[in-house]
Amino acid sequence: MQNLHFLTKFPLFRKKTDTISAVCRRCSLVCVLLITQVNLLFRRAPMQNHMSDESGFSLVELLVAVFILAIGLLGMAELQVTAIKANAQSSSISVANALAQKAVEDIAAMSADEAIFSTAVTDATWAGSPFTVDGAGVYNVTYDLEPNFGTVTGLSRITLHVRSAGLVSNVLGNSMRAVDVITFKRSF
C-alpha cells in the first residue's frame, strides 16, 4: 500500500485499510467512468435535420408524390376508356331510335288503304333495310303487323324491331343494339 500513497489524495482512496485489490477495483471503476465521460465529450454530435433551413423536397417525398400521381393517372385513363365506351353506346342507341322513328313516320305517311295493313306478317324486312349509318354501323329493321288489333276493326298494330347487324361497343362489353317500337295505324 506504500506504493499507492499518492492515491490517498483522492476521496475514493482515503481509507488506510484498503488492500491493493480493493484499490484496483475502485481504480478500474474510475477508469471506466472516465473513459465513458471522455467518450461522451468527444463523441460526434448526432446528425441534425436541417430541413427547416433548406427549401425543396427530399427524394423520398418526390417518390411518394410521383407514386400518388401515377395512381391518379391510371384511374383517369380507365375513366377515359369508360367514357369513350359510354359515348359509343349512346351513339348506337340514338341511331337505332332515329331509324325506328323514321319507320314510324313512314307508316304515318302511308295511306290506310295500302295492302300492307290488311295482312298479318311476322319478321318482315322493312323497305330499305339494312341501313348503313356512318360511324354507327349497319342496322336491320324488321316489323310485325297485326291487322284488326284486338276487337277494333281497321286498327293495325305494327311492332318495329331495329337491330344492329353486329356487336356494338358497350360500357359492359360488346353487345347487339336492339330497339323495339310499337305504333298503330287506323284504316277506317
Short mmCIF file of N, CA and C in Angstrom, two decimals:
data_model
loop_
_atom_site.label_atom_id
_atom_site.label_comp_id
_atom_site.label_asym_id
_atom_site.label_seq_id
_atom_site.Cartn_x
_atom_site.Cartn_y
_atom_site.Cartn_z
N MET A 1 0.82 -1.18 0.00
CA MET A 1 0.00 0.00 0.00
C MET A 1 0.87 1.24 0.00
N GLN A 2 2.13 1.05 0.30
CA GLN A 2 3.01 2.20 0.34
C GLN A 2 3.24 2.79 -1.03
N ASN A 3 3.22 1.98 -2.04
CA ASN A 3 3.42 2.49 -3.40
C ASN A 3 2.21 3.30 -3.88
N LEU A 4 1.08 3.10 -3.24
CA LEU A 4 -0.16 3.74 -3.69
C LEU A 4 -0.53 4.92 -2.80
N HIS A 5 0.45 5.45 -2.01
CA HIS A 5 0.12 6.53 -1.09
C HIS A 5 -0.38 7.78 -1.79
N PHE A 6 0.00 7.98 -3.06
CA PHE A 6 -0.46 9.18 -3.77
C PHE A 6 -1.97 9.12 -4.05
N LEU A 7 -2.54 7.91 -4.04
CA LEU A 7 -3.97 7.78 -4.30
C LEU A 7 -4.81 8.27 -3.13
N THR A 8 -4.19 8.39 -1.97
CA THR A 8 -4.95 8.83 -0.79
C THR A 8 -5.36 10.29 -0.90
N LYS A 9 -4.81 10.99 -1.85
CA LYS A 9 -5.22 12.37 -2.05
C LYS A 9 -6.64 12.44 -2.64
N PHE A 10 -7.08 11.37 -3.30
CA PHE A 10 -8.42 11.33 -3.89
C PHE A 10 -9.39 10.76 -2.87
N PRO A 11 -10.57 11.30 -2.80
CA PRO A 11 -11.53 10.83 -1.78
C PRO A 11 -11.88 9.36 -1.93
N LEU A 12 -11.80 8.83 -3.11
CA LEU A 12 -12.16 7.45 -3.34
C LEU A 12 -11.19 6.49 -2.65
N PHE A 13 -9.96 6.94 -2.46
CA PHE A 13 -8.92 6.05 -1.93
C PHE A 13 -8.42 6.51 -0.56
N ARG A 14 -9.16 7.14 0.27
CA ARG A 14 -8.69 7.68 1.54
C ARG A 14 -8.60 6.65 2.65
N LYS A 15 -9.15 5.50 2.47
CA LYS A 15 -9.11 4.52 3.55
C LYS A 15 -7.71 3.91 3.63
N LYS A 16 -7.17 3.89 4.83
CA LYS A 16 -5.83 3.36 5.03
C LYS A 16 -5.83 1.84 5.04
N THR A 17 -6.95 1.24 5.27
CA THR A 17 -7.01 -0.22 5.38
C THR A 17 -7.27 -0.89 4.04
N ASP A 18 -7.33 -0.14 2.98
CA ASP A 18 -7.61 -0.72 1.65
C ASP A 18 -6.49 -1.62 1.21
N THR A 19 -6.86 -2.71 0.60
CA THR A 19 -5.87 -3.60 0.01
C THR A 19 -5.66 -3.17 -1.43
N ILE A 20 -4.67 -3.75 -2.02
CA ILE A 20 -4.36 -3.40 -3.41
C ILE A 20 -5.51 -3.79 -4.33
N SER A 21 -6.12 -4.94 -4.08
CA SER A 21 -7.21 -5.38 -4.96
C SER A 21 -8.41 -4.45 -4.85
N ALA A 22 -8.71 -3.95 -3.66
CA ALA A 22 -9.83 -3.02 -3.50
C ALA A 22 -9.54 -1.73 -4.22
N VAL A 23 -8.30 -1.28 -4.10
CA VAL A 23 -7.92 -0.05 -4.80
C VAL A 23 -7.99 -0.26 -6.30
N CYS A 24 -7.55 -1.42 -6.76
CA CYS A 24 -7.59 -1.70 -8.21
C CYS A 24 -9.03 -1.74 -8.72
N ARG A 25 -9.90 -2.33 -7.91
CA ARG A 25 -11.31 -2.35 -8.34
C ARG A 25 -11.86 -0.95 -8.43
N ARG A 26 -11.58 -0.13 -7.43
CA ARG A 26 -12.04 1.25 -7.48
C ARG A 26 -11.39 1.98 -8.63
N CYS A 27 -10.15 1.70 -8.86
CA CYS A 27 -9.42 2.36 -9.94
C CYS A 27 -10.00 1.97 -11.29
N SER A 28 -10.31 0.69 -11.47
CA SER A 28 -10.88 0.26 -12.74
C SER A 28 -12.26 0.87 -12.94
N LEU A 29 -13.02 1.01 -11.84
CA LEU A 29 -14.32 1.66 -11.94
C LEU A 29 -14.16 3.11 -12.34
N VAL A 30 -13.19 3.78 -11.74
CA VAL A 30 -12.92 5.18 -12.08
C VAL A 30 -12.49 5.28 -13.53
N CYS A 31 -11.65 4.34 -13.97
CA CYS A 31 -11.21 4.36 -15.37
C CYS A 31 -12.38 4.20 -16.32
N VAL A 32 -13.27 3.28 -15.98
CA VAL A 32 -14.45 3.08 -16.84
C VAL A 32 -15.29 4.35 -16.87
N LEU A 33 -15.48 4.96 -15.71
CA LEU A 33 -16.26 6.19 -15.67
C LEU A 33 -15.59 7.31 -16.45
N LEU A 34 -14.26 7.41 -16.30
CA LEU A 34 -13.53 8.45 -17.04
C LEU A 34 -13.59 8.21 -18.54
N ILE A 35 -13.41 6.97 -18.94
CA ILE A 35 -13.47 6.65 -20.38
C ILE A 35 -14.86 6.97 -20.93
N THR A 36 -15.87 6.64 -20.15
CA THR A 36 -17.24 6.93 -20.58
C THR A 36 -17.45 8.43 -20.74
N GLN A 37 -16.95 9.19 -19.76
CA GLN A 37 -17.11 10.64 -19.84
C GLN A 37 -16.33 11.22 -21.02
N VAL A 38 -15.14 10.72 -21.24
CA VAL A 38 -14.33 11.21 -22.37
C VAL A 38 -15.02 10.87 -23.69
N ASN A 39 -15.55 9.65 -23.78
CA ASN A 39 -16.27 9.27 -25.00
C ASN A 39 -17.48 10.17 -25.23
N LEU A 40 -18.16 10.50 -24.14
CA LEU A 40 -19.32 11.38 -24.29
C LEU A 40 -18.91 12.76 -24.75
N LEU A 41 -17.77 13.23 -24.23
CA LEU A 41 -17.31 14.57 -24.61
C LEU A 41 -16.86 14.63 -26.06
N PHE A 42 -16.14 13.61 -26.48
CA PHE A 42 -15.57 13.66 -27.83
C PHE A 42 -16.40 12.94 -28.89
N ARG A 43 -17.49 12.40 -28.46
CA ARG A 43 -18.33 11.71 -29.44
C ARG A 43 -18.94 12.75 -30.37
N ARG A 44 -19.09 12.35 -31.63
CA ARG A 44 -19.67 13.28 -32.59
C ARG A 44 -21.13 13.53 -32.24
N ALA A 45 -21.51 14.73 -32.44
CA ALA A 45 -22.91 15.07 -32.22
C ALA A 45 -23.75 14.35 -33.26
N PRO A 46 -24.92 13.89 -32.89
CA PRO A 46 -25.76 13.21 -33.87
C PRO A 46 -26.14 14.15 -35.01
N MET A 47 -26.37 13.56 -36.19
CA MET A 47 -26.72 14.38 -37.35
C MET A 47 -28.04 15.08 -37.06
N GLN A 48 -28.04 16.32 -37.33
CA GLN A 48 -29.25 17.08 -37.10
C GLN A 48 -29.94 17.33 -38.42
N ASN A 49 -31.25 17.37 -38.38
CA ASN A 49 -32.05 17.59 -39.57
C ASN A 49 -32.14 19.09 -39.82
N HIS A 50 -31.56 19.53 -40.88
CA HIS A 50 -31.57 20.95 -41.21
C HIS A 50 -32.60 21.25 -42.29
N MET A 51 -33.63 20.40 -42.41
CA MET A 51 -34.62 20.59 -43.46
C MET A 51 -35.38 21.90 -43.29
N SER A 52 -35.51 22.34 -42.05
CA SER A 52 -36.25 23.58 -41.84
C SER A 52 -35.50 24.77 -42.42
N ASP A 53 -34.17 24.65 -42.54
CA ASP A 53 -33.37 25.74 -43.08
C ASP A 53 -33.25 25.67 -44.60
N GLU A 54 -33.60 24.52 -45.18
CA GLU A 54 -33.42 24.33 -46.61
C GLU A 54 -34.77 24.25 -47.29
N SER A 55 -34.81 24.68 -48.55
CA SER A 55 -36.06 24.56 -49.30
C SER A 55 -35.94 23.40 -50.27
N GLY A 56 -37.09 22.89 -50.74
CA GLY A 56 -37.09 21.79 -51.70
C GLY A 56 -37.67 20.53 -51.08
N PHE A 57 -37.63 19.46 -51.88
CA PHE A 57 -38.20 18.18 -51.47
C PHE A 57 -37.10 17.15 -51.36
N SER A 58 -37.28 16.23 -50.45
CA SER A 58 -36.33 15.12 -50.36
C SER A 58 -36.70 14.09 -51.43
N LEU A 59 -35.81 13.17 -51.66
CA LEU A 59 -36.03 12.14 -52.67
C LEU A 59 -37.23 11.26 -52.31
N VAL A 60 -37.37 10.96 -51.04
CA VAL A 60 -38.50 10.12 -50.60
C VAL A 60 -39.82 10.85 -50.85
N GLU A 61 -39.87 12.13 -50.51
CA GLU A 61 -41.09 12.91 -50.76
C GLU A 61 -41.42 12.95 -52.24
N LEU A 62 -40.41 13.09 -53.06
CA LEU A 62 -40.62 13.12 -54.50
C LEU A 62 -41.14 11.78 -55.01
N LEU A 63 -40.58 10.68 -54.51
CA LEU A 63 -41.04 9.36 -54.94
C LEU A 63 -42.49 9.10 -54.51
N VAL A 64 -42.85 9.52 -53.32
CA VAL A 64 -44.23 9.35 -52.86
C VAL A 64 -45.18 10.18 -53.73
N ALA A 65 -44.79 11.40 -54.05
CA ALA A 65 -45.64 12.25 -54.89
C ALA A 65 -45.81 11.66 -56.29
N VAL A 66 -44.73 11.13 -56.86
CA VAL A 66 -44.81 10.52 -58.19
C VAL A 66 -45.69 9.27 -58.14
N PHE A 67 -45.59 8.49 -57.09
CA PHE A 67 -46.42 7.29 -56.95
C PHE A 67 -47.90 7.65 -56.87
N ILE A 68 -48.23 8.65 -56.07
CA ILE A 68 -49.63 9.08 -55.95
C ILE A 68 -50.13 9.63 -57.28
N LEU A 69 -49.31 10.39 -57.97
CA LEU A 69 -49.68 10.91 -59.28
C LEU A 69 -49.91 9.78 -60.28
N ALA A 70 -49.08 8.76 -60.25
CA ALA A 70 -49.24 7.63 -61.17
C ALA A 70 -50.54 6.89 -60.91
N ILE A 71 -50.88 6.69 -59.66
CA ILE A 71 -52.15 6.02 -59.32
C ILE A 71 -53.32 6.85 -59.83
N GLY A 72 -53.27 8.14 -59.66
CA GLY A 72 -54.33 9.02 -60.16
C GLY A 72 -54.45 9.00 -61.66
N LEU A 73 -53.31 9.01 -62.35
CA LEU A 73 -53.34 8.97 -63.82
C LEU A 73 -53.88 7.65 -64.34
N LEU A 74 -53.56 6.55 -63.67
CA LEU A 74 -54.12 5.26 -64.09
C LEU A 74 -55.63 5.25 -63.93
N GLY A 75 -56.11 5.83 -62.86
CA GLY A 75 -57.56 5.94 -62.66
C GLY A 75 -58.21 6.80 -63.72
N MET A 76 -57.55 7.90 -64.08
CA MET A 76 -58.09 8.77 -65.12
C MET A 76 -58.10 8.08 -66.47
N ALA A 77 -57.09 7.26 -66.75
CA ALA A 77 -57.05 6.54 -68.03
C ALA A 77 -58.22 5.57 -68.11
N GLU A 78 -58.51 4.87 -67.03
CA GLU A 78 -59.64 3.94 -67.02
C GLU A 78 -60.95 4.70 -67.17
N LEU A 79 -61.03 5.87 -66.57
CA LEU A 79 -62.22 6.70 -66.70
C LEU A 79 -62.42 7.15 -68.14
N GLN A 80 -61.34 7.48 -68.83
CA GLN A 80 -61.43 7.87 -70.24
C GLN A 80 -61.95 6.73 -71.10
N VAL A 81 -61.46 5.52 -70.86
CA VAL A 81 -61.92 4.36 -71.63
C VAL A 81 -63.41 4.14 -71.41
N THR A 82 -63.86 4.25 -70.17
CA THR A 82 -65.28 4.08 -69.85
C THR A 82 -66.11 5.17 -70.52
N ALA A 83 -65.62 6.40 -70.53
CA ALA A 83 -66.35 7.50 -71.17
C ALA A 83 -66.47 7.28 -72.68
N ILE A 84 -65.41 6.79 -73.31
CA ILE A 84 -65.46 6.52 -74.75
C ILE A 84 -66.48 5.43 -75.05
N LYS A 85 -66.49 4.37 -74.25
CA LYS A 85 -67.47 3.29 -74.45
C LYS A 85 -68.89 3.79 -74.22
N ALA A 86 -69.09 4.62 -73.21
CA ALA A 86 -70.42 5.15 -72.93
C ALA A 86 -70.90 6.04 -74.08
N ASN A 87 -69.99 6.83 -74.66
CA ASN A 87 -70.35 7.66 -75.82
C ASN A 87 -70.73 6.80 -77.01
N ALA A 88 -69.99 5.73 -77.26
CA ALA A 88 -70.31 4.83 -78.37
C ALA A 88 -71.66 4.16 -78.14
N GLN A 89 -71.93 3.75 -76.92
CA GLN A 89 -73.21 3.13 -76.59
C GLN A 89 -74.35 4.13 -76.81
N SER A 90 -74.17 5.34 -76.34
CA SER A 90 -75.19 6.37 -76.51
C SER A 90 -75.44 6.66 -77.98
N SER A 91 -74.37 6.72 -78.76
CA SER A 91 -74.50 6.97 -80.20
C SER A 91 -75.27 5.86 -80.89
N SER A 92 -74.97 4.61 -80.57
CA SER A 92 -75.66 3.50 -81.22
C SER A 92 -77.14 3.44 -80.82
N ILE A 93 -77.46 3.79 -79.58
CA ILE A 93 -78.86 3.84 -79.16
C ILE A 93 -79.59 4.95 -79.90
N SER A 94 -78.95 6.10 -80.04
CA SER A 94 -79.55 7.22 -80.76
C SER A 94 -79.82 6.87 -82.21
N VAL A 95 -78.88 6.18 -82.86
CA VAL A 95 -79.06 5.78 -84.26
C VAL A 95 -80.22 4.80 -84.38
N ALA A 96 -80.27 3.81 -83.49
CA ALA A 96 -81.37 2.83 -83.54
C ALA A 96 -82.71 3.51 -83.31
N ASN A 97 -82.78 4.45 -82.38
CA ASN A 97 -84.03 5.18 -82.13
C ASN A 97 -84.41 6.04 -83.33
N ALA A 98 -83.42 6.67 -83.95
CA ALA A 98 -83.70 7.50 -85.14
C ALA A 98 -84.24 6.65 -86.29
N LEU A 99 -83.67 5.46 -86.49
CA LEU A 99 -84.18 4.58 -87.55
C LEU A 99 -85.60 4.12 -87.24
N ALA A 100 -85.87 3.80 -85.99
CA ALA A 100 -87.23 3.40 -85.60
C ALA A 100 -88.20 4.57 -85.79
N GLN A 101 -87.78 5.77 -85.43
CA GLN A 101 -88.64 6.95 -85.60
C GLN A 101 -88.92 7.21 -87.07
N LYS A 102 -87.92 7.03 -87.93
CA LYS A 102 -88.12 7.21 -89.38
C LYS A 102 -89.14 6.21 -89.90
N ALA A 103 -89.06 4.95 -89.46
CA ALA A 103 -90.03 3.94 -89.90
C ALA A 103 -91.44 4.28 -89.42
N VAL A 104 -91.57 4.79 -88.18
CA VAL A 104 -92.88 5.20 -87.67
C VAL A 104 -93.44 6.34 -88.52
N GLU A 105 -92.59 7.31 -88.88
CA GLU A 105 -93.04 8.42 -89.73
C GLU A 105 -93.43 7.93 -91.12
N ASP A 106 -92.70 6.95 -91.66
CA ASP A 106 -93.06 6.37 -92.96
C ASP A 106 -94.43 5.70 -92.88
N ILE A 107 -94.70 5.00 -91.79
CA ILE A 107 -96.00 4.34 -91.60
C ILE A 107 -97.11 5.40 -91.50
N ALA A 108 -96.84 6.47 -90.77
CA ALA A 108 -97.85 7.53 -90.63
C ALA A 108 -98.13 8.19 -91.98
N ALA A 109 -97.12 8.25 -92.85
CA ALA A 109 -97.29 8.89 -94.17
C ALA A 109 -98.00 7.98 -95.17
N MET A 110 -98.07 6.69 -94.92
CA MET A 110 -98.73 5.75 -95.84
C MET A 110 -100.25 5.90 -95.78
N SER A 111 -100.86 5.55 -96.87
CA SER A 111 -102.32 5.55 -96.92
C SER A 111 -102.84 4.34 -96.14
N ALA A 112 -103.94 4.51 -95.46
CA ALA A 112 -104.53 3.42 -94.68
C ALA A 112 -105.08 2.32 -95.56
N ASP A 113 -105.28 2.59 -96.85
CA ASP A 113 -105.84 1.60 -97.76
C ASP A 113 -104.77 0.69 -98.38
N GLU A 114 -103.51 0.89 -98.05
CA GLU A 114 -102.47 0.06 -98.67
C GLU A 114 -102.61 -1.39 -98.20
N ALA A 115 -102.19 -2.29 -99.08
CA ALA A 115 -102.34 -3.73 -98.81
C ALA A 115 -101.50 -4.20 -97.62
N ILE A 116 -100.44 -3.48 -97.31
CA ILE A 116 -99.56 -3.88 -96.21
C ILE A 116 -100.32 -3.99 -94.88
N PHE A 117 -101.35 -3.18 -94.71
CA PHE A 117 -102.07 -3.14 -93.43
C PHE A 117 -103.19 -4.17 -93.34
N SER A 118 -103.43 -4.95 -94.39
CA SER A 118 -104.54 -5.90 -94.37
C SER A 118 -104.10 -7.33 -94.09
N THR A 119 -102.81 -7.62 -94.14
CA THR A 119 -102.31 -8.98 -93.97
C THR A 119 -101.38 -9.06 -92.75
N ALA A 120 -101.56 -10.08 -91.94
CA ALA A 120 -100.69 -10.29 -90.78
C ALA A 120 -99.33 -10.80 -91.25
N VAL A 121 -98.27 -10.20 -90.74
CA VAL A 121 -96.91 -10.63 -91.06
C VAL A 121 -96.07 -10.66 -89.79
N THR A 122 -95.04 -11.51 -89.81
CA THR A 122 -94.10 -11.59 -88.70
C THR A 122 -92.69 -11.56 -89.25
N ASP A 123 -91.87 -10.73 -88.68
CA ASP A 123 -90.45 -10.59 -89.05
C ASP A 123 -90.24 -10.24 -90.51
N ALA A 124 -91.06 -9.37 -91.03
CA ALA A 124 -90.90 -8.91 -92.42
C ALA A 124 -89.82 -7.83 -92.45
N THR A 125 -89.06 -7.76 -93.53
CA THR A 125 -87.99 -6.78 -93.66
C THR A 125 -88.58 -5.45 -94.11
N TRP A 126 -88.18 -4.39 -93.44
CA TRP A 126 -88.65 -3.05 -93.78
C TRP A 126 -87.96 -2.59 -95.05
N ALA A 127 -88.67 -1.79 -95.84
CA ALA A 127 -88.13 -1.30 -97.11
C ALA A 127 -86.84 -0.52 -96.87
N GLY A 128 -85.79 -0.85 -97.61
CA GLY A 128 -84.50 -0.17 -97.50
C GLY A 128 -83.55 -0.80 -96.50
N SER A 129 -84.03 -1.79 -95.74
CA SER A 129 -83.18 -2.44 -94.75
C SER A 129 -82.25 -3.43 -95.44
N PRO A 130 -81.02 -3.54 -95.04
CA PRO A 130 -80.32 -2.94 -93.89
C PRO A 130 -79.87 -1.50 -94.18
N PHE A 131 -79.82 -0.72 -93.12
CA PHE A 131 -79.41 0.68 -93.20
C PHE A 131 -77.97 0.80 -92.69
N THR A 132 -77.14 1.48 -93.47
CA THR A 132 -75.75 1.71 -93.06
C THR A 132 -75.63 3.17 -92.62
N VAL A 133 -75.20 3.36 -91.39
CA VAL A 133 -75.05 4.70 -90.82
C VAL A 133 -73.57 4.91 -90.54
N ASP A 134 -73.01 5.97 -91.13
CA ASP A 134 -71.58 6.26 -90.94
C ASP A 134 -71.26 6.45 -89.46
N GLY A 135 -70.25 5.75 -89.02
CA GLY A 135 -69.79 5.86 -87.64
C GLY A 135 -70.62 5.07 -86.64
N ALA A 136 -71.73 4.47 -87.08
CA ALA A 136 -72.58 3.73 -86.14
C ALA A 136 -72.78 2.29 -86.56
N GLY A 137 -72.51 1.96 -87.81
CA GLY A 137 -72.63 0.58 -88.26
C GLY A 137 -73.85 0.32 -89.11
N VAL A 138 -74.19 -0.95 -89.22
CA VAL A 138 -75.29 -1.41 -90.06
C VAL A 138 -76.43 -1.88 -89.15
N TYR A 139 -77.66 -1.49 -89.50
CA TYR A 139 -78.84 -1.84 -88.71
C TYR A 139 -79.89 -2.48 -89.61
N ASN A 140 -80.51 -3.54 -89.12
CA ASN A 140 -81.61 -4.21 -89.82
C ASN A 140 -82.91 -3.80 -89.16
N VAL A 141 -83.91 -3.47 -90.00
CA VAL A 141 -85.22 -3.09 -89.48
C VAL A 141 -86.23 -4.11 -89.98
N THR A 142 -86.92 -4.75 -89.05
CA THR A 142 -87.99 -5.70 -89.38
C THR A 142 -89.25 -5.26 -88.65
N TYR A 143 -90.38 -5.84 -89.06
CA TYR A 143 -91.63 -5.46 -88.39
C TYR A 143 -92.58 -6.64 -88.32
N ASP A 144 -93.48 -6.56 -87.35
CA ASP A 144 -94.60 -7.49 -87.20
C ASP A 144 -95.87 -6.65 -87.34
N LEU A 145 -96.87 -7.17 -88.07
CA LEU A 145 -98.11 -6.43 -88.27
C LEU A 145 -99.30 -7.30 -87.89
N GLU A 146 -100.18 -6.75 -87.07
CA GLU A 146 -101.42 -7.43 -86.69
C GLU A 146 -102.59 -6.57 -87.16
N PRO A 147 -103.26 -6.97 -88.27
CA PRO A 147 -104.43 -6.18 -88.69
C PRO A 147 -105.61 -6.44 -87.74
N ASN A 148 -106.52 -5.50 -87.67
CA ASN A 148 -107.70 -5.61 -86.80
C ASN A 148 -107.28 -6.00 -85.36
N PHE A 149 -106.38 -5.19 -84.82
CA PHE A 149 -105.81 -5.46 -83.50
C PHE A 149 -106.91 -5.46 -82.44
N GLY A 150 -106.88 -6.48 -81.62
CA GLY A 150 -107.88 -6.61 -80.55
C GLY A 150 -109.26 -6.79 -81.13
N THR A 151 -110.18 -6.03 -80.66
CA THR A 151 -111.57 -6.12 -81.14
C THR A 151 -111.92 -4.97 -82.07
N VAL A 152 -110.93 -4.14 -82.40
CA VAL A 152 -111.19 -2.96 -83.23
C VAL A 152 -110.90 -3.29 -84.68
N THR A 153 -111.91 -3.21 -85.53
CA THR A 153 -111.74 -3.45 -86.96
C THR A 153 -111.10 -2.21 -87.58
N GLY A 154 -110.09 -2.44 -88.44
CA GLY A 154 -109.42 -1.34 -89.14
C GLY A 154 -108.27 -0.72 -88.36
N LEU A 155 -107.93 -1.26 -87.21
CA LEU A 155 -106.79 -0.76 -86.43
C LEU A 155 -105.67 -1.79 -86.51
N SER A 156 -104.54 -1.38 -87.06
CA SER A 156 -103.40 -2.29 -87.20
C SER A 156 -102.33 -1.93 -86.17
N ARG A 157 -101.78 -2.95 -85.60
CA ARG A 157 -100.67 -2.77 -84.65
C ARG A 157 -99.39 -3.17 -85.38
N ILE A 158 -98.39 -2.26 -85.41
CA ILE A 158 -97.12 -2.52 -86.07
C ILE A 158 -96.03 -2.44 -85.01
N THR A 159 -95.27 -3.52 -84.88
CA THR A 159 -94.13 -3.56 -83.96
C THR A 159 -92.86 -3.54 -84.80
N LEU A 160 -92.07 -2.50 -84.64
CA LEU A 160 -90.81 -2.36 -85.38
C LEU A 160 -89.66 -2.87 -84.51
N HIS A 161 -88.76 -3.62 -85.14
CA HIS A 161 -87.57 -4.14 -84.46
C HIS A 161 -86.33 -3.59 -85.18
N VAL A 162 -85.55 -2.80 -84.50
CA VAL A 162 -84.29 -2.28 -85.07
C VAL A 162 -83.16 -2.99 -84.33
N ARG A 163 -82.32 -3.69 -85.10
CA ARG A 163 -81.21 -4.46 -84.53
C ARG A 163 -79.92 -4.10 -85.25
N SER A 164 -78.86 -3.99 -84.48
CA SER A 164 -77.55 -3.80 -85.12
C SER A 164 -77.15 -5.10 -85.80
N ALA A 165 -76.49 -4.98 -86.95
CA ALA A 165 -76.10 -6.18 -87.70
C ALA A 165 -74.97 -6.92 -87.00
N GLY A 166 -74.19 -6.23 -86.20
CA GLY A 166 -73.08 -6.86 -85.47
C GLY A 166 -73.04 -6.35 -84.04
N LEU A 167 -71.99 -6.73 -83.35
CA LEU A 167 -71.82 -6.28 -81.97
C LEU A 167 -71.40 -4.81 -81.96
N VAL A 168 -71.95 -4.08 -81.01
CA VAL A 168 -71.67 -2.65 -80.88
C VAL A 168 -71.00 -2.44 -79.53
N SER A 169 -70.07 -1.48 -79.48
CA SER A 169 -69.35 -1.19 -78.24
C SER A 169 -70.32 -0.78 -77.14
N ASN A 170 -70.06 -1.28 -75.96
CA ASN A 170 -70.93 -1.05 -74.82
C ASN A 170 -70.03 -0.86 -73.60
N VAL A 171 -70.53 -0.21 -72.56
CA VAL A 171 -69.74 0.01 -71.35
C VAL A 171 -69.36 -1.32 -70.70
N LEU A 172 -70.27 -2.28 -70.72
CA LEU A 172 -70.03 -3.58 -70.10
C LEU A 172 -69.49 -4.61 -71.08
N GLY A 173 -69.06 -4.18 -72.25
CA GLY A 173 -68.56 -5.09 -73.27
C GLY A 173 -69.35 -4.89 -74.56
N ASN A 174 -69.04 -5.65 -75.57
CA ASN A 174 -69.74 -5.51 -76.84
C ASN A 174 -71.05 -6.29 -76.80
N SER A 175 -72.09 -5.70 -77.39
CA SER A 175 -73.39 -6.36 -77.42
C SER A 175 -74.16 -5.89 -78.65
N MET A 176 -75.23 -6.59 -78.96
CA MET A 176 -76.07 -6.21 -80.08
C MET A 176 -77.03 -5.12 -79.60
N ARG A 177 -77.17 -4.08 -80.40
CA ARG A 177 -78.08 -2.99 -80.06
C ARG A 177 -79.47 -3.35 -80.58
N ALA A 178 -80.49 -3.22 -79.75
CA ALA A 178 -81.85 -3.57 -80.15
C ALA A 178 -82.83 -2.54 -79.62
N VAL A 179 -83.72 -2.07 -80.51
CA VAL A 179 -84.77 -1.14 -80.13
C VAL A 179 -86.08 -1.67 -80.70
N ASP A 180 -87.11 -1.73 -79.88
CA ASP A 180 -88.45 -2.15 -80.34
C ASP A 180 -89.42 -0.99 -80.12
N VAL A 181 -90.21 -0.71 -81.17
CA VAL A 181 -91.18 0.39 -81.10
C VAL A 181 -92.53 -0.15 -81.59
N ILE A 182 -93.58 0.21 -80.88
CA ILE A 182 -94.93 -0.20 -81.28
C ILE A 182 -95.71 1.04 -81.71
N THR A 183 -96.35 0.95 -82.85
CA THR A 183 -97.19 2.04 -83.34
C THR A 183 -98.49 1.46 -83.89
N PHE A 184 -99.48 2.30 -84.07
CA PHE A 184 -100.78 1.86 -84.58
C PHE A 184 -101.13 2.66 -85.84
N LYS A 185 -101.85 2.00 -86.75
CA LYS A 185 -102.33 2.67 -87.97
C LYS A 185 -103.82 2.38 -88.09
N ARG A 186 -104.58 3.44 -88.24
CA ARG A 186 -106.02 3.30 -88.38
C ARG A 186 -106.38 3.31 -89.86
N SER A 187 -107.20 2.37 -90.28
CA SER A 187 -107.56 2.29 -91.70
C SER A 187 -109.05 2.53 -91.94
N PHE A 188 -109.73 3.20 -91.07
CA PHE A 188 -111.15 3.49 -91.30
C PHE A 188 -111.40 4.98 -91.24
#
